[in-house]
Amino acid sequence: NNPSRTQVSTTANGMLIAFRQEFADFALDGAILGREGYRIDGSDPRFTAELLHGPLDPGGGAFGGDHWLEEFQAIRTGNNLLAALPTAQALTGEEQSATSGYVKTLQALNFLMILDFHTEDSIPIAVGTDVTAPPAPFVTNAEAFAHVNELLDQGQAELVAGGAAFPFSLPAGFSGFDTPATFIPFNRALRARVAVYQNQFADALTALAASFIDPAGALDRGVYMSYGTGAGDFANSLSLDPQRGENVVHPSIETGAQLQTDGVSLDQRFLDKTVPRTVPLSGDGLTSGIGWVRYPTPSTPIPFIKNEELILLRAEANIGLGDLGSALTDINTVRTRSGNLPVLGAFADGTAALTELLYNKVYSLMYEGGHRWIDARHYGRLGTLPVDRPGGDPPDVVFSTLPIPNAETLPRQ
């Protein structure tokens, strides 16, 4: 009870710390499952075995049992802070409201990350703070998404009432989004992503209108998870030597790239984020001659969400609503500005529009959070992802979900 301003600040930032390392792992595993890349690591063959052909093991905290614990730790930390906030005499009522809006926005983000990797209708959302309480019941994914929306909408209302400033500082990745008023567009951006995942396309457009979408603005403007190399800091583990590192690009990313306006060069997004390896990396029957330069330094941040995605989400929502002309405008904005690709003419139909939209999401968002995998699942296109070892023993498969960890299911039996 009655936490100090320092305790509130420490706990608010502790929510980010709780899933900071996990967020880089989230991007890596999502890339592997969605065939954006491989990790060919002789010291741990599970990256090319368990994640590519299984069986997925729910018994540990990695691989099949991953992308669960750290997110729920962040959510629990938020619940602890929410429970104490009304007693925080050091904070004004506005500051309490701003802090609550911040907490609920990050809780929604962590629930969304869990849902991105788990589609089995077995998600607990009543995350208690009492260790003696029985396990929270599982709910369907639809109920869980409704909870995410509720958190985001409550968070928005509380941020509106949150005054001029948070009672704590945020890392550099939140630059430009570090007051209650400027945090609202981040909240609405996440709300738009959730709405698109649920095919609630009109709601997505409403949320996007209140986000930081700006077709004329910097495409990389957004909110990021910060990393660093200072004492007590945490480096971005995705930043590896592109010539010698274990993380490599899936060959389909190169072969699938469209040509720039010169008719020769590949999509500029591919050229900006990858580099040919002098010596290809091979192992476990897989080979790639392309390294990642998406995160060039250990201090390079990873985006939570950025303007480029918002423009494509608006195109996606308009395709869902049948407005192919508006979708074409946004897709061409990203194609030409980010990929240096030729301007497209009118789409023949919605299927053609969706195919082009998903292509651009792959190249604009690759290695940032498993978007290729999530979108292929959303639209029933997992079968279009490459299977590299169909004749293996066992053969490769494209999984649609990770299993619920045993630590979550066994206590309920």
mmCIF file of N, CA and C in Angstrom, residues 100-223:
data_model
loop_
_atom_site.group_PDB
_atom_site.id
_atom_site.type_symbol
_atom_site.label_atom_id
_atom_site.label_comp_id
_atom_site.label_asym_id
_atom_site.label_seq_id
_atom_site.Cartn_x
_atom_site.Cartn_y
_atom_site.Cartn_z
ATOM 1 N N SER A 100 -2.513 3.877 -14.755
ATOM 2 C CA SER A 100 -3.414 2.761 -15.034
ATOM 3 C C SER A 100 -3.598 2.558 -16.534
ATOM 4 N N GLY A 101 -3.719 3.651 -17.284
ATOM 5 C CA GLY A 101 -3.859 3.535 -18.735
ATOM 6 C C GLY A 101 -2.634 2.938 -19.384
ATOM 7 N N TYR A 102 -1.468 3.332 -18.893
ATOM 8 C CA TYR A 102 -0.212 2.748 -19.378
ATOM 9 C C TYR A 102 -0.164 1.251 -19.095
ATOM 10 N N VAL A 103 -0.483 0.871 -17.861
ATOM 11 C CA VAL A 103 -0.421 -0.538 -17.462
ATOM 12 C C VAL A 103 -1.359 -1.381 -18.313
ATOM 13 N N LYS A 104 -2.577 -0.934 -18.486
ATOM 14 C CA LYS A 104 -3.551 -1.737 -19.233
ATOM 15 C C LYS A 104 -3.174 -1.855 -20.701
ATOM 16 N N THR A 105 -2.545 -0.834 -21.262
ATOM 17 C CA THR A 105 -2.083 -0.919 -22.648
ATOM 18 C C THR A 105 -1.007 -1.991 -22.781
ATOM 19 N N LEU A 106 -0.036 -2.015 -21.860
ATOM 20 C CA LEU A 106 1.015 -3.026 -21.932
ATOM 21 C C LEU A 106 0.484 -4.412 -21.594
ATOM 22 N N GLN A 107 -0.485 -4.504 -20.697
ATOM 23 C CA GLN A 107 -1.099 -5.809 -20.444
ATOM 24 C C GLN A 107 -1.784 -6.332 -21.707
ATOM 25 N N ALA A 108 -2.483 -5.462 -22.412
ATOM 26 C CA ALA A 108 -3.130 -5.879 -23.658
ATOM 27 C C ALA A 108 -2.102 -6.361 -24.668
ATOM 28 N N LEU A 109 -0.976 -5.659 -24.771
ATOM 29 C CA LEU A 109 0.083 -6.072 -25.691
ATOM 30 C C LEU A 109 0.583 -7.468 -25.338
ATOM 31 N N ASN A 110 0.771 -7.752 -24.068
ATOM 32 C CA ASN A 110 1.276 -9.062 -23.667
ATOM 33 C C ASN A 110 0.239 -10.159 -23.878
ATOM 34 N N PHE A 111 -1.026 -9.882 -23.615
ATOM 35 C CA PHE A 111 -2.059 -10.869 -23.948
ATOM 36 C C PHE A 111 -2.077 -11.137 -25.448
ATOM 37 N N LEU A 112 -1.898 -10.085 -26.249
ATOM 38 C CA LEU A 112 -1.893 -10.256 -27.699
ATOM 39 C C LEU A 112 -0.719 -11.123 -28.135
ATOM 40 N N MET A 113 0.447 -10.947 -27.525
ATOM 41 C CA MET A 113 1.597 -11.784 -27.860
ATOM 42 C C MET A 113 1.311 -13.253 -27.536
ATOM 43 N N ILE A 114 0.671 -13.509 -26.405
ATOM 44 C CA ILE A 114 0.304 -14.889 -26.063
ATOM 45 C C ILE A 114 -0.659 -15.456 -27.104
ATOM 46 N N LEU A 115 -1.652 -14.655 -27.477
ATOM 47 C CA LEU A 115 -2.636 -15.111 -28.464
ATOM 48 C C LEU A 115 -2.016 -15.309 -29.836
ATOM 49 N N ASP A 116 -1.013 -14.521 -30.178
ATOM 50 C CA ASP A 116 -0.344 -14.688 -31.468
ATOM 51 C C ASP A 116 0.252 -16.084 -31.611
ATOM 52 N N PHE A 117 0.713 -16.666 -30.509
ATOM 53 C CA PHE A 117 1.386 -17.955 -30.564
ATOM 54 C C PHE A 117 0.519 -19.113 -30.084
ATOM 55 N N HIS A 118 -0.685 -18.848 -29.595
ATOM 56 C CA HIS A 118 -1.514 -19.916 -29.041
ATOM 57 C C HIS A 118 -2.950 -19.745 -29.520
ATOM 58 N N THR A 119 -3.434 -20.726 -30.271
ATOM 59 C CA THR A 119 -4.772 -20.630 -30.867
ATOM 60 C C THR A 119 -5.661 -21.792 -30.434
ATOM 61 N N GLU A 120 -5.401 -22.349 -29.253
ATOM 62 C CA GLU A 120 -6.114 -23.558 -28.819
ATOM 63 C C GLU A 120 -7.326 -23.279 -27.932
ATOM 64 N N ASP A 121 -7.771 -22.026 -27.836
ATOM 65 C CA ASP A 121 -8.897 -21.676 -26.966
ATOM 66 C C ASP A 121 -8.639 -22.081 -25.529
ATOM 67 N N SER A 122 -7.439 -21.843 -25.058
ATOM 68 C CA SER A 122 -7.071 -22.254 -23.700
ATOM 69 C C SER A 122 -6.189 -21.189 -23.061
ATOM 70 N N ILE A 123 -6.710 -19.973 -22.967
ATOM 71 C CA ILE A 123 -5.942 -18.860 -22.432
ATOM 72 C C ILE A 123 -6.569 -18.410 -21.115
ATOM 73 N N PRO A 124 -5.818 -18.368 -20.019
ATOM 74 C CA PRO A 124 -6.362 -17.751 -18.805
ATOM 75 C C PRO A 124 -6.217 -16.234 -18.885
ATOM 76 N N ILE A 125 -7.233 -15.511 -18.454
ATOM 77 C CA ILE A 125 -7.134 -14.046 -18.472
ATOM 78 C C ILE A 125 -7.273 -13.457 -17.072
ATOM 79 N N ALA A 126 -7.825 -14.213 -16.136
ATOM 80 C CA ALA A 126 -7.958 -13.729 -14.764
ATOM 81 C C ALA A 126 -6.663 -14.036 -14.022
ATOM 82 N N VAL A 127 -5.671 -13.201 -14.259
ATOM 83 C CA VAL A 127 -4.348 -13.446 -13.699
ATOM 84 C C VAL A 127 -4.344 -12.920 -12.262
ATOM 85 N N GLY A 128 -4.401 -13.839 -11.276
ATOM 86 C CA GLY A 128 -4.486 -13.443 -9.881
ATOM 87 C C GLY A 128 -3.134 -13.090 -9.304
ATOM 88 N N THR A 129 -3.149 -12.458 -8.164
ATOM 89 C CA THR A 129 -1.913 -12.107 -7.467
ATOM 90 C C THR A 129 -1.708 -12.957 -6.223
ATOM 91 N N ASP A 130 -2.662 -13.817 -5.886
ATOM 92 C CA ASP A 130 -2.572 -14.658 -4.697
ATOM 93 C C ASP A 130 -2.110 -16.051 -5.115
ATOM 94 N N VAL A 131 -0.918 -16.447 -4.641
ATOM 95 C CA VAL A 131 -0.363 -17.732 -5.053
ATOM 96 C C VAL A 131 -1.178 -18.902 -4.527
ATOM 97 N N THR A 132 -2.007 -18.669 -3.498
ATOM 98 C CA THR A 132 -2.811 -19.763 -2.947
ATOM 99 C C THR A 132 -4.133 -19.936 -3.685
ATOM 100 N N ALA A 133 -4.460 -19.030 -4.592
ATOM 101 C CA ALA A 133 -5.719 -19.130 -5.332
ATOM 102 C C ALA A 133 -5.648 -20.258 -6.346
ATOM 103 N N PRO A 134 -6.777 -20.853 -6.702
ATOM 104 C CA PRO A 134 -6.759 -21.892 -7.741
ATOM 105 C C PRO A 134 -6.404 -21.286 -9.085
ATOM 106 N N PRO A 135 -5.932 -22.111 -10.024
ATOM 107 C CA PRO A 135 -5.599 -21.581 -11.356
ATOM 108 C C PRO A 135 -6.806 -20.927 -12.010
ATOM 109 N N ALA A 136 -6.558 -19.871 -12.719
ATOM 110 C CA ALA A 136 -7.636 -19.175 -13.418
ATOM 111 C C ALA A 136 -8.215 -20.081 -14.494
ATOM 112 N N PRO A 137 -9.500 -19.998 -14.747
ATOM 113 C CA PRO A 137 -10.097 -20.845 -15.793
ATOM 114 C C PRO A 137 -9.607 -20.454 -17.177
ATOM 115 N N PHE A 138 -9.572 -21.433 -18.072
ATOM 116 C CA PHE A 138 -9.291 -21.140 -19.456
ATOM 117 C C PHE A 138 -10.524 -20.515 -20.103
ATOM 118 N N VAL A 139 -10.288 -19.635 -21.052
ATOM 119 C CA VAL A 139 -11.370 -19.047 -21.835
ATOM 120 C C VAL A 139 -11.052 -19.256 -23.310
ATOM 121 N N THR A 140 -12.022 -19.009 -24.155
ATOM 122 C CA THR A 140 -11.798 -19.125 -25.591
ATOM 123 C C THR A 140 -10.953 -17.951 -26.073
ATOM 124 N N ASN A 141 -10.381 -18.115 -27.256
ATOM 125 C CA ASN A 141 -9.620 -17.009 -27.823
ATOM 126 C C ASN A 141 -10.513 -15.800 -28.076
ATOM 127 N N ALA A 142 -11.770 -16.039 -28.441
ATOM 128 C CA ALA A 142 -12.687 -14.919 -28.668
ATOM 129 C C ALA A 142 -12.878 -14.126 -27.380
ATOM 130 N N GLU A 143 -13.030 -14.820 -26.256
ATOM 131 C CA GLU A 143 -13.163 -14.129 -24.973
ATOM 132 C C GLU A 143 -11.867 -13.404 -24.614
ATOM 133 N N ALA A 144 -10.740 -14.023 -24.930
ATOM 134 C CA ALA A 144 -9.463 -13.392 -24.630
ATOM 135 C C ALA A 144 -9.268 -12.130 -25.468
ATOM 136 N N PHE A 145 -9.634 -12.179 -26.752
ATOM 137 C CA PHE A 145 -9.529 -10.985 -27.583
ATOM 138 C C PHE A 145 -10.467 -9.882 -27.070
ATOM 139 N N ALA A 146 -11.651 -10.280 -26.601
ATOM 140 C CA ALA A 146 -12.562 -9.288 -26.038
ATOM 141 C C ALA A 146 -11.930 -8.622 -24.807
ATOM 142 N N HIS A 147 -11.200 -9.408 -24.032
ATOM 143 C CA HIS A 147 -10.508 -8.859 -22.862
ATOM 144 C C HIS A 147 -9.408 -7.886 -23.296
ATOM 145 N N VAL A 148 -8.677 -8.230 -24.350
ATOM 146 C CA VAL A 148 -7.656 -7.328 -24.875
ATOM 147 C C VAL A 148 -8.290 -6.005 -25.291
ATOM 148 N N ASN A 149 -9.401 -6.081 -25.997
ATOM 149 C CA ASN A 149 -10.082 -4.854 -26.425
ATOM 150 C C ASN A 149 -10.544 -4.034 -25.229
ATOM 151 N N GLU A 150 -11.057 -4.718 -24.203
ATOM 152 C CA GLU A 150 -11.519 -4.019 -23.011
ATOM 153 C C GLU A 150 -10.362 -3.296 -22.327
ATOM 154 N N LEU A 151 -9.222 -3.980 -22.212
ATOM 155 C CA LEU A 151 -8.054 -3.352 -21.600
ATOM 156 C C LEU A 151 -7.622 -2.114 -22.386
ATOM 157 N N LEU A 152 -7.588 -2.227 -23.713
ATOM 158 C CA LEU A 152 -7.159 -1.100 -24.539
ATOM 159 C C LEU A 152 -8.143 0.062 -24.445
ATOM 160 N N ASP A 153 -9.433 -0.239 -24.449
ATOM 161 C CA ASP A 153 -10.417 0.835 -24.391
ATOM 162 C C ASP A 153 -10.433 1.494 -23.012
ATOM 163 N N GLN A 154 -10.320 0.689 -21.953
ATOM 164 C CA GLN A 154 -10.213 1.275 -20.616
ATOM 165 C C GLN A 154 -8.937 2.112 -20.507
ATOM 166 N N GLY A 155 -7.849 1.581 -21.045
ATOM 167 C CA GLY A 155 -6.592 2.305 -21.004
ATOM 168 C C GLY A 155 -6.683 3.638 -21.712
ATOM 169 N N GLN A 156 -7.349 3.661 -22.866
ATOM 170 C CA GLN A 156 -7.500 4.924 -23.593
ATOM 171 C C GLN A 156 -8.244 5.938 -22.742
ATOM 172 N N ALA A 157 -9.356 5.530 -22.133
ATOM 173 C CA ALA A 157 -10.140 6.458 -21.317
ATOM 174 C C ALA A 157 -9.325 6.990 -20.144
ATOM 175 N N GLU A 158 -8.529 6.139 -19.531
ATOM 176 C CA GLU A 158 -7.728 6.568 -18.392
ATOM 177 C C GLU A 158 -6.581 7.480 -18.822
ATOM 178 N N LEU A 159 -6.026 7.241 -19.992
ATOM 179 C CA LEU A 159 -4.989 8.129 -20.504
ATOM 180 C C LEU A 159 -5.558 9.511 -20.823
ATOM 181 N N VAL A 160 -6.768 9.549 -21.344
ATOM 182 C CA VAL A 160 -7.423 10.831 -21.621
ATOM 183 C C VAL A 160 -7.533 11.653 -20.340
ATOM 184 N N ALA A 161 -7.803 10.972 -19.220
ATOM 185 C CA ALA A 161 -7.948 11.648 -17.927
ATOM 186 C C ALA A 161 -6.629 11.741 -17.173
ATOM 187 N N GLY A 162 -5.511 11.470 -17.861
ATOM 188 C CA GLY A 162 -4.237 11.305 -17.181
ATOM 189 C C GLY A 162 -3.377 12.533 -17.044
ATOM 190 N N GLY A 163 -3.901 13.693 -17.432
ATOM 191 C CA GLY A 163 -3.105 14.900 -17.246
ATOM 192 C C GLY A 163 -1.980 15.041 -18.254
ATOM 193 N N ALA A 164 -0.986 15.847 -17.898
ATOM 194 C CA ALA A 164 0.053 16.231 -18.850
ATOM 195 C C ALA A 164 1.227 15.286 -18.906
ATOM 196 N N ALA A 165 1.462 14.501 -17.842
ATOM 197 C CA ALA A 165 2.692 13.700 -17.803
ATOM 198 C C ALA A 165 2.490 12.440 -16.982
ATOM 199 N N PHE A 166 3.248 11.403 -17.340
ATOM 200 C CA PHE A 166 3.334 10.211 -16.504
ATOM 201 C C PHE A 166 4.187 10.528 -15.271
ATOM 202 N N PRO A 167 3.943 9.838 -14.153
ATOM 203 C CA PRO A 167 4.797 10.031 -12.983
ATOM 204 C C PRO A 167 6.067 9.195 -13.036
ATOM 205 N N PHE A 168 6.521 8.884 -14.230
ATOM 206 C CA PHE A 168 7.734 8.098 -14.422
ATOM 207 C C PHE A 168 8.251 8.368 -15.828
ATOM 208 N N SER A 169 9.524 8.090 -16.037
ATOM 209 C CA SER A 169 10.131 8.220 -17.357
ATOM 210 C C SER A 169 10.070 6.887 -18.082
ATOM 211 N N LEU A 170 10.076 6.946 -19.405
ATOM 212 C CA LEU A 170 10.058 5.752 -20.230
ATOM 213 C C LEU A 170 11.335 5.669 -21.051
ATOM 214 N N PRO A 171 11.709 4.462 -21.516
ATOM 215 C CA PRO A 171 12.931 4.308 -22.308
ATOM 216 C C PRO A 171 12.854 5.060 -23.639
ATOM 217 N N ALA A 172 13.995 5.140 -24.294
ATOM 218 C CA ALA A 172 14.098 5.908 -25.534
ATOM 219 C C ALA A 172 13.176 5.388 -26.621
ATOM 220 N N GLY A 173 12.839 4.105 -26.591
ATOM 221 C CA GLY A 173 11.962 3.545 -27.607
ATOM 222 C C GLY A 173 10.567 4.155 -27.605
ATOM 223 N N PHE A 174 10.209 4.853 -26.518
ATOM 224 C CA PHE A 174 8.905 5.511 -26.417
ATOM 225 C C PHE A 174 9.002 7.010 -26.717
ATOM 226 N N SER A 175 10.120 7.452 -27.271
ATOM 227 C CA SER A 175 10.282 8.862 -27.587
ATOM 228 C C SER A 175 9.157 9.330 -28.515
ATOM 229 N N GLY A 176 8.507 10.410 -28.117
ATOM 230 C CA GLY A 176 7.364 10.906 -28.876
ATOM 231 C C GLY A 176 6.054 10.295 -28.458
ATOM 232 N N PHE A 177 6.108 9.301 -27.596
ATOM 233 C CA PHE A 177 4.903 8.628 -27.109
ATOM 234 C C PHE A 177 4.963 8.491 -25.583
ATOM 235 N N ASP A 178 5.594 9.455 -24.924
ATOM 236 C CA ASP A 178 5.932 9.298 -23.511
ATOM 237 C C ASP A 178 5.153 10.220 -22.581
ATOM 238 N N THR A 179 4.029 10.729 -23.047
ATOM 239 C CA THR A 179 3.079 11.424 -22.182
ATOM 240 C C THR A 179 1.731 10.734 -22.347
ATOM 241 N N PRO A 180 0.801 10.938 -21.403
ATOM 242 C CA PRO A 180 -0.507 10.294 -21.578
ATOM 243 C C PRO A 180 -1.157 10.619 -22.920
ATOM 244 N N ALA A 181 -1.081 11.868 -23.349
ATOM 245 C CA ALA A 181 -1.716 12.259 -24.615
ATOM 246 C C ALA A 181 -1.065 11.593 -25.813
ATOM 247 N N THR A 182 0.263 11.502 -25.806
ATOM 248 C CA THR A 182 0.951 10.908 -26.958
ATOM 249 C C THR A 182 1.002 9.386 -26.866
ATOM 250 N N PHE A 183 0.708 8.841 -25.694
ATOM 251 C CA PHE A 183 0.634 7.386 -25.548
ATOM 252 C C PHE A 183 -0.672 6.845 -26.138
ATOM 253 N N ILE A 184 -1.696 7.691 -26.189
ATOM 254 C CA ILE A 184 -2.996 7.254 -26.729
ATOM 255 C C ILE A 184 -2.878 6.762 -28.172
ATOM 256 N N PRO A 185 -2.161 7.452 -29.069
ATOM 257 C CA PRO A 185 -2.033 6.925 -30.436
ATOM 258 C C PRO A 185 -1.376 5.543 -30.487
ATOM 259 N N PHE A 186 -0.452 5.243 -29.572
ATOM 260 C CA PHE A 186 0.116 3.888 -29.482
ATOM 261 C C PHE A 186 -0.959 2.899 -29.082
ATOM 262 N N ASN A 187 -1.742 3.255 -28.071
ATOM 263 C CA ASN A 187 -2.863 2.413 -27.637
ATOM 264 C C ASN A 187 -3.820 2.133 -28.792
ATOM 265 N N ARG A 188 -4.150 3.170 -29.555
ATOM 266 C CA ARG A 188 -5.096 3.005 -30.668
ATOM 267 C C ARG A 188 -4.478 2.204 -31.819
ATOM 268 N N ALA A 189 -3.169 2.317 -31.999
ATOM 269 C CA ALA A 189 -2.505 1.518 -33.022
ATOM 270 C C ALA A 189 -2.630 0.035 -32.698
ATOM 271 N N LEU A 190 -2.406 -0.330 -31.436
ATOM 272 C CA LEU A 190 -2.576 -1.727 -31.033
ATOM 273 C C LEU A 190 -4.032 -2.158 -31.192
ATOM 274 N N ARG A 191 -4.939 -1.247 -30.867
ATOM 275 C CA ARG A 191 -6.370 -1.570 -31.004
ATOM 276 C C ARG A 191 -6.708 -1.853 -32.462
ATOM 277 N N ALA A 192 -6.096 -1.134 -33.386
ATOM 278 C CA ALA A 192 -6.350 -1.367 -34.808
ATOM 279 C C ALA A 192 -5.826 -2.730 -35.229
ATOM 280 N N ARG A 193 -4.636 -3.097 -34.755
ATOM 281 C CA ARG A 193 -4.087 -4.419 -35.098
ATOM 282 C C ARG A 193 -5.013 -5.529 -34.609
ATOM 283 N N VAL A 194 -5.502 -5.407 -33.379
ATOM 284 C CA VAL A 194 -6.399 -6.419 -32.828
ATOM 285 C C VAL A 194 -7.680 -6.494 -33.649
ATOM 286 N N ALA A 195 -8.217 -5.349 -34.032
ATOM 287 C CA ALA A 195 -9.456 -5.339 -34.813
ATOM 288 C C ALA A 195 -9.272 -6.030 -36.156
ATOM 289 N N VAL A 196 -8.133 -5.809 -36.804
ATOM 290 C CA VAL A 196 -7.872 -6.487 -38.071
ATOM 291 C C VAL A 196 -7.770 -7.988 -37.861
ATOM 292 N N TYR A 197 -7.087 -8.417 -36.804
ATOM 293 C CA TYR A 197 -7.001 -9.849 -36.505
ATOM 294 C C TYR A 197 -8.385 -10.470 -36.343
ATOM 295 N N GLN A 198 -9.342 -9.690 -35.870
ATOM 296 C CA GLN A 198 -10.698 -10.195 -35.622
ATOM 297 C C GLN A 198 -11.642 -9.932 -36.788
ATOM 298 N N ASN A 199 -11.114 -9.420 -37.897
ATOM 299 C CA ASN A 199 -11.933 -9.072 -39.064
ATOM 300 C C ASN A 199 -12.971 -8.008 -38.739
ATOM 301 N N GLN A 200 -12.690 -7.178 -37.747
ATOM 302 C CA GLN A 200 -13.557 -6.064 -37.388
ATOM 303 C C GLN A 200 -12.998 -4.814 -38.079
ATOM 304 N N PHE A 201 -13.198 -4.771 -39.384
ATOM 305 C CA PHE A 201 -12.473 -3.809 -40.203
ATOM 306 C C PHE A 201 -12.941 -2.370 -40.013
ATOM 307 N N ALA A 202 -14.229 -2.150 -39.776
ATOM 308 C CA ALA A 202 -14.699 -0.792 -39.514
ATOM 309 C C ALA A 202 -14.109 -0.281 -38.197
ATOM 310 N N ASP A 203 -14.055 -1.149 -37.190
ATOM 311 C CA ASP A 203 -13.440 -0.759 -35.916
ATOM 312 C C ASP A 203 -11.961 -0.433 -36.114
ATOM 313 N N ALA A 204 -11.306 -1.186 -36.991
ATOM 314 C CA ALA A 204 -9.889 -0.931 -37.258
ATOM 315 C C ALA A 204 -9.690 0.464 -37.835
ATOM 316 N N LEU A 205 -10.530 0.868 -38.769
ATOM 317 C CA LEU A 205 -10.400 2.198 -39.357
ATOM 318 C C LEU A 205 -10.630 3.289 -38.322
ATOM 319 N N THR A 206 -11.591 3.055 -37.415
ATOM 320 C CA THR A 206 -11.843 4.029 -36.353
ATOM 321 C C THR A 206 -10.613 4.174 -35.456
ATOM 322 N N ALA A 207 -10.026 3.041 -35.079
ATOM 323 C CA ALA A 207 -8.837 3.086 -34.225
ATOM 324 C C ALA A 207 -7.654 3.717 -34.948
ATOM 325 N N LEU A 208 -7.496 3.407 -36.225
ATOM 326 C CA LEU A 208 -6.389 3.975 -36.990
ATOM 327 C C LEU A 208 -6.495 5.493 -37.088
ATOM 328 N N ALA A 209 -7.711 6.007 -37.176
ATOM 329 C CA ALA A 209 -7.892 7.452 -37.263
ATOM 330 C C ALA A 209 -7.398 8.156 -36.007
ATOM 331 N N ALA A 210 -7.366 7.431 -34.884
ATOM 332 C CA ALA A 210 -6.885 8.010 -33.621
ATOM 333 C C ALA A 210 -5.457 7.587 -33.310
ATOM 334 N N SER A 211 -4.825 6.855 -34.217
ATOM 335 C CA SER A 211 -3.453 6.387 -34.009
ATOM 336 C C SER A 211 -2.475 7.420 -34.579
ATOM 337 N N PHE A 212 -1.245 7.011 -34.770
ATOM 338 C CA PHE A 212 -0.240 7.929 -35.327
ATOM 339 C C PHE A 212 0.024 7.654 -36.806
ATOM 340 N N ILE A 213 -0.930 7.055 -37.496
ATOM 341 C CA ILE A 213 -0.777 6.786 -38.922
ATOM 342 C C ILE A 213 -0.547 8.080 -39.683
ATOM 343 N N ASP A 214 0.417 8.043 -40.609
ATOM 344 C CA ASP A 214 0.762 9.230 -41.389
ATOM 345 C C ASP A 214 1.440 8.790 -42.689
ATOM 346 N N PRO A 215 0.684 8.658 -43.773
ATOM 347 C CA PRO A 215 1.277 8.193 -45.033
ATOM 348 C C PRO A 215 2.401 9.080 -45.553
ATOM 349 N N ALA A 216 2.421 10.352 -45.157
ATOM 350 C CA ALA A 216 3.480 11.244 -45.608
ATOM 351 C C ALA A 216 4.637 11.309 -44.625
ATOM 352 N N GLY A 217 4.490 10.681 -43.453
ATOM 353 C CA GLY A 217 5.511 10.753 -42.423
ATOM 354 C C GLY A 217 6.541 9.651 -42.538
ATOM 355 N N ALA A 218 7.487 9.678 -41.616
ATOM 356 C CA ALA A 218 8.530 8.649 -41.593
ATOM 357 C C ALA A 218 7.901 7.281 -41.352
ATOM 358 N N LEU A 219 8.232 6.343 -42.215
ATOM 359 C CA LEU A 219 7.608 5.027 -42.111
ATOM 360 C C LEU A 219 8.062 4.265 -40.878
ATOM 361 N N ASP A 220 9.250 4.576 -40.362
ATOM 362 C CA ASP A 220 9.757 3.863 -39.209
ATOM 363 C C ASP A 220 9.387 4.527 -37.888
ATOM 364 N N ARG A 221 8.618 5.607 -37.934
ATOM 365 C CA ARG A 221 8.183 6.223 -36.678
ATOM 366 C C ARG A 221 7.273 5.253 -35.941
ATOM 367 N N GLY A 222 7.534 5.072 -34.661
ATOM 368 C CA GLY A 222 6.711 4.158 -33.900
ATOM 369 C C GLY A 222 7.219 3.994 -32.492
ATOM 370 N N VAL A 223 6.742 2.955 -31.842
ATOM 371 C CA VAL A 223 7.102 2.643 -30.464
ATOM 372 C C VAL A 223 7.945 1.378 -30.489
#
